[in-house]
C-alpha cells in the first residue's frame, strides 16, 4: 500500500521518535532517504498523512506522530543509500468484484484489467501487472485502451468518487484542464485528481476541502490516463 520511499520514511520517523522522543528534521529525513530536495520529503509526508499513517501536531516544530505502521512492517530504519525505484501495482485486500464465468450472448461489454488500488502515494506505472479482469458495459469505454483502478481514500468524494469504487481510466498521456486524471508525480507517486493548467505549472486538485491543491512544475507531472467512468458495489 506504500511506495518504497514512503515506507522508508515512515519507518525512519518511527525509529527516530522511539529513540529520541522527537520526530526528525526535514534535513535529516532528506539525508536518510538520499533525496535531492526537501520538496520530495514534503510530498512523502503529505501522502503518509492523507493515508492516515502519520499526523502533524499543531503549534509544535518538528511535530509528527506515527498513527499506524504498514502491515508486516519491520522496525529497521531506512538504508542510507539511494535505491532504484521499481514501480509496482499494489494489491488490495478488498475482495475483487465478481467476474462472469462466460460472456452472456446478449452482453456486449468488454473485459478490462483491474490494476490495483490508487490513492495518494500509490505507484501504478507497471500497467501490465493486472490483478483481475472485470466486464464493463461498452458504453463506458468506446475506442482506445482502458483499465480499472480501485479507489482508496476520500480525497475525491465531492466529485462522487468514493472509497471502494472502481474507476474506468482511458490510457492517455495528455489531458485538458479540468479533467480528472491519473497523474504520476516525479515518476514515483500516482494519484487521481482534477488537473488544472496554470501557465507553466500544473495544479492537482482534490474534491474534498480537507485536502490542499498541490502545484507542480509541468515537467514533474505525467498524465497516465483520464477518468471516463465509475462502477460501484453495494454491500
XYZ file of C-alpha atoms in Angstrom:
235
model
C 0.000 0.000 0.000
C 3.028 2.296 0.250
C 5.856 3.073 -2.136
C 9.366 2.095 -1.135
C 10.255 5.688 -0.239
C 7.052 6.215 1.759
C 7.681 3.046 3.769
C 11.321 4.021 4.360
C 10.336 7.489 5.582
C 7.575 6.159 7.837
C 9.921 3.656 9.467
C 12.677 6.280 9.823
C 10.281 8.672 11.605
C 9.002 5.815 13.789
C 12.513 4.726 14.799
C 13.701 8.272 15.492
C 10.694 9.049 17.725
C 11.275 5.782 19.610
C 14.951 6.663 20.139
C 14.722 10.373 20.959
C 11.072 11.197 21.569
C 11.242 13.823 18.789
C 10.496 13.443 15.102
C 13.451 14.016 12.730
C 14.008 17.294 10.915
C 13.365 17.662 7.197
C 17.118 17.790 6.607
C 17.585 14.524 8.496
C 14.775 12.886 6.542
C 16.202 14.153 3.235
C 19.626 12.747 4.105
C 18.234 9.412 5.329
C 16.303 8.834 2.094
C 19.063 10.318 -0.096
C 16.689 12.775 -1.766
C 17.891 15.839 -3.648
C 15.453 18.337 -2.115
C 13.047 18.887 0.766
C 10.122 19.110 -1.659
C 10.288 15.340 -2.079
C 10.039 14.933 1.717
C 7.028 17.300 1.780
C 5.251 15.138 -0.818
C 6.031 11.907 1.037
C 4.782 13.328 4.349
C 1.598 14.619 2.699
C 0.955 11.186 1.164
C 1.507 9.443 4.521
C -0.769 11.956 6.238
C -3.546 11.550 3.679
C -3.314 7.758 4.033
C -3.635 8.006 7.816
C -0.155 6.754 8.759
C 1.091 9.964 10.396
C -0.359 13.168 11.857
C 1.106 16.647 12.100
C 0.760 18.169 15.568
C -0.301 21.796 15.522
C 1.783 24.623 17.025
C 4.859 22.450 17.519
C 8.027 22.394 15.441
C 9.219 19.044 14.076
C 5.991 17.545 15.415
C 4.939 14.358 13.636
C 3.076 11.483 15.252
C 3.044 7.965 13.810
C -0.535 6.691 13.989
C -0.069 3.273 12.422
C 2.510 1.172 10.620
C 2.017 -0.778 7.392
C 1.212 -4.484 7.616
C 4.300 -6.658 8.112
C 6.468 -3.561 8.642
C 9.906 -4.181 10.081
C 11.405 -1.916 12.717
C 14.552 -1.236 10.720
C 15.280 2.358 9.716
C 15.766 3.040 6.004
C 19.185 2.389 4.449
C 21.396 5.422 3.807
C 21.883 4.755 0.120
C 19.736 5.536 -2.886
C 17.783 2.562 -4.139
C 16.437 2.225 -7.632
C 12.681 2.769 -7.736
C 10.799 -0.245 -9.046
C 7.162 0.781 -9.562
C 4.613 -1.866 -8.743
C 0.868 -2.283 -8.636
C -0.183 -2.513 -5.009
C -2.534 -5.389 -4.370
C -5.552 -4.523 -2.236
C -7.221 -6.672 0.381
C -10.776 -5.905 -0.718
C -12.372 -8.918 -2.436
C -12.395 -8.483 -6.175
C -15.702 -7.801 -7.868
C -17.260 -10.962 -9.288
C -16.325 -11.768 -12.868
C -18.776 -13.743 -15.023
C -17.544 -17.209 -15.895
C -18.523 -16.675 -19.505
C -19.861 -13.819 -21.571
C -23.647 -13.995 -21.993
C -24.845 -13.908 -25.557
C -26.609 -10.556 -25.068
C -23.752 -8.902 -23.161
C -21.815 -6.517 -25.357
C -19.478 -5.434 -22.585
C -15.705 -5.562 -22.609
C -13.384 -7.137 -20.064
C -10.874 -4.644 -18.651
C -7.829 -5.341 -16.468
C -8.050 -4.309 -12.822
C -4.576 -2.991 -11.982
C -4.892 -2.473 -8.229
C -5.695 0.425 -5.918
C -4.991 4.110 -6.358
C -4.779 6.719 -3.637
C -2.308 9.344 -2.668
C 1.147 7.747 -2.984
C 0.372 4.525 -4.760
C 2.526 3.767 -7.821
C 0.712 2.256 -10.819
C 3.292 2.682 -13.552
C 3.525 -1.111 -14.108
C 0.344 -1.170 -16.142
C 0.831 -4.749 -17.365
C 0.505 -6.403 -13.937
C -3.245 -6.927 -13.789
C -4.922 -8.187 -10.630
C -8.177 -9.346 -12.172
C -10.492 -8.719 -15.108
C -13.952 -7.174 -14.836
C -16.573 -6.850 -17.550
C -17.634 -3.254 -18.244
C -20.542 -2.082 -20.425
C -19.296 -0.947 -23.820
C -20.929 2.464 -23.374
C -18.299 3.317 -20.724
C -15.262 2.607 -22.832
C -15.563 3.241 -26.576
C -12.325 3.247 -28.539
C -8.828 3.203 -27.079
C -7.077 1.281 -24.309
C -8.714 1.262 -20.886
C -8.074 -0.151 -17.420
C -9.684 -0.182 -13.976
C -8.400 1.028 -10.613
C -9.935 0.624 -7.166
C -10.240 3.869 -5.204
C -8.853 4.054 -1.687
C -9.471 7.180 0.365
C -11.826 10.161 0.356
C -9.909 12.888 -1.491
C -12.417 12.911 -4.409
C -15.719 12.435 -2.570
C -17.230 15.728 -3.769
C -16.753 14.520 -7.340
C -18.850 11.465 -6.446
C -15.816 9.141 -6.250
C -15.914 7.116 -3.031
C -13.617 4.719 -1.229
C -14.009 1.255 -2.776
C -15.300 2.496 -6.145
C -13.811 1.205 -9.393
C -12.847 3.935 -11.842
C -12.533 3.333 -15.575
C -9.449 5.028 -16.974
C -8.709 5.645 -20.641
C -4.983 5.412 -21.158
C -3.625 8.772 -22.300
C -0.535 10.909 -21.828
C -2.376 14.227 -22.124
C -5.493 15.886 -20.730
C -7.443 19.129 -20.875
C -7.522 21.487 -17.929
C -10.385 20.491 -15.621
C -10.324 16.760 -16.419
C -9.881 14.142 -13.692
C -6.715 12.187 -14.403
C -4.309 9.607 -13.094
C -1.198 11.746 -12.584
C 2.290 10.442 -11.879
C 4.340 12.946 -9.851
C 8.145 12.869 -10.120
C 7.938 9.423 -11.713
C 7.236 7.937 -8.281
C 3.811 8.758 -6.880
C 0.467 8.390 -8.623
C -2.831 9.952 -7.634
C -6.323 10.537 -9.014
C -7.007 14.283 -9.053
C -8.502 17.048 -11.165
C -5.829 18.639 -13.353
C -5.631 22.409 -13.827
C -3.113 24.060 -16.111
C -1.788 27.340 -14.721
C 0.762 28.745 -17.142
C 3.921 26.672 -16.823
C 2.572 24.954 -13.692
C 0.182 22.080 -13.074
C -2.301 22.050 -10.181
C -3.707 18.749 -8.908
C -6.974 19.447 -7.099
C -8.723 17.166 -4.656
C -12.517 17.182 -4.476
C -12.549 17.381 -0.698
C -11.823 20.615 1.235
C -9.773 18.613 3.739
C -7.014 18.227 1.132
C -4.909 21.032 -0.308
C -4.386 21.708 -4.006
C -0.801 20.807 -4.956
C 1.138 22.884 -7.510
C 3.949 21.353 -9.587
C 6.182 22.304 -12.473
C 4.852 20.889 -15.732
C 7.821 18.513 -16.058
C 7.076 16.997 -12.624
C 3.661 15.622 -13.654
C 2.974 12.913 -16.239
C -0.633 12.091 -17.168
C -1.243 8.325 -17.174
C -4.910 8.311 -18.114
C -8.264 10.113 -17.935
C -11.353 9.183 -15.929
C -14.191 8.082 -18.213
C -16.456 6.073 -15.934
C -17.135 4.681 -12.481
C -18.535 1.429 -11.065
C -19.778 0.902 -7.510
C -20.682 -2.157 -5.494
C -23.218 -2.011 -2.631
C -22.694 -4.375 0.292
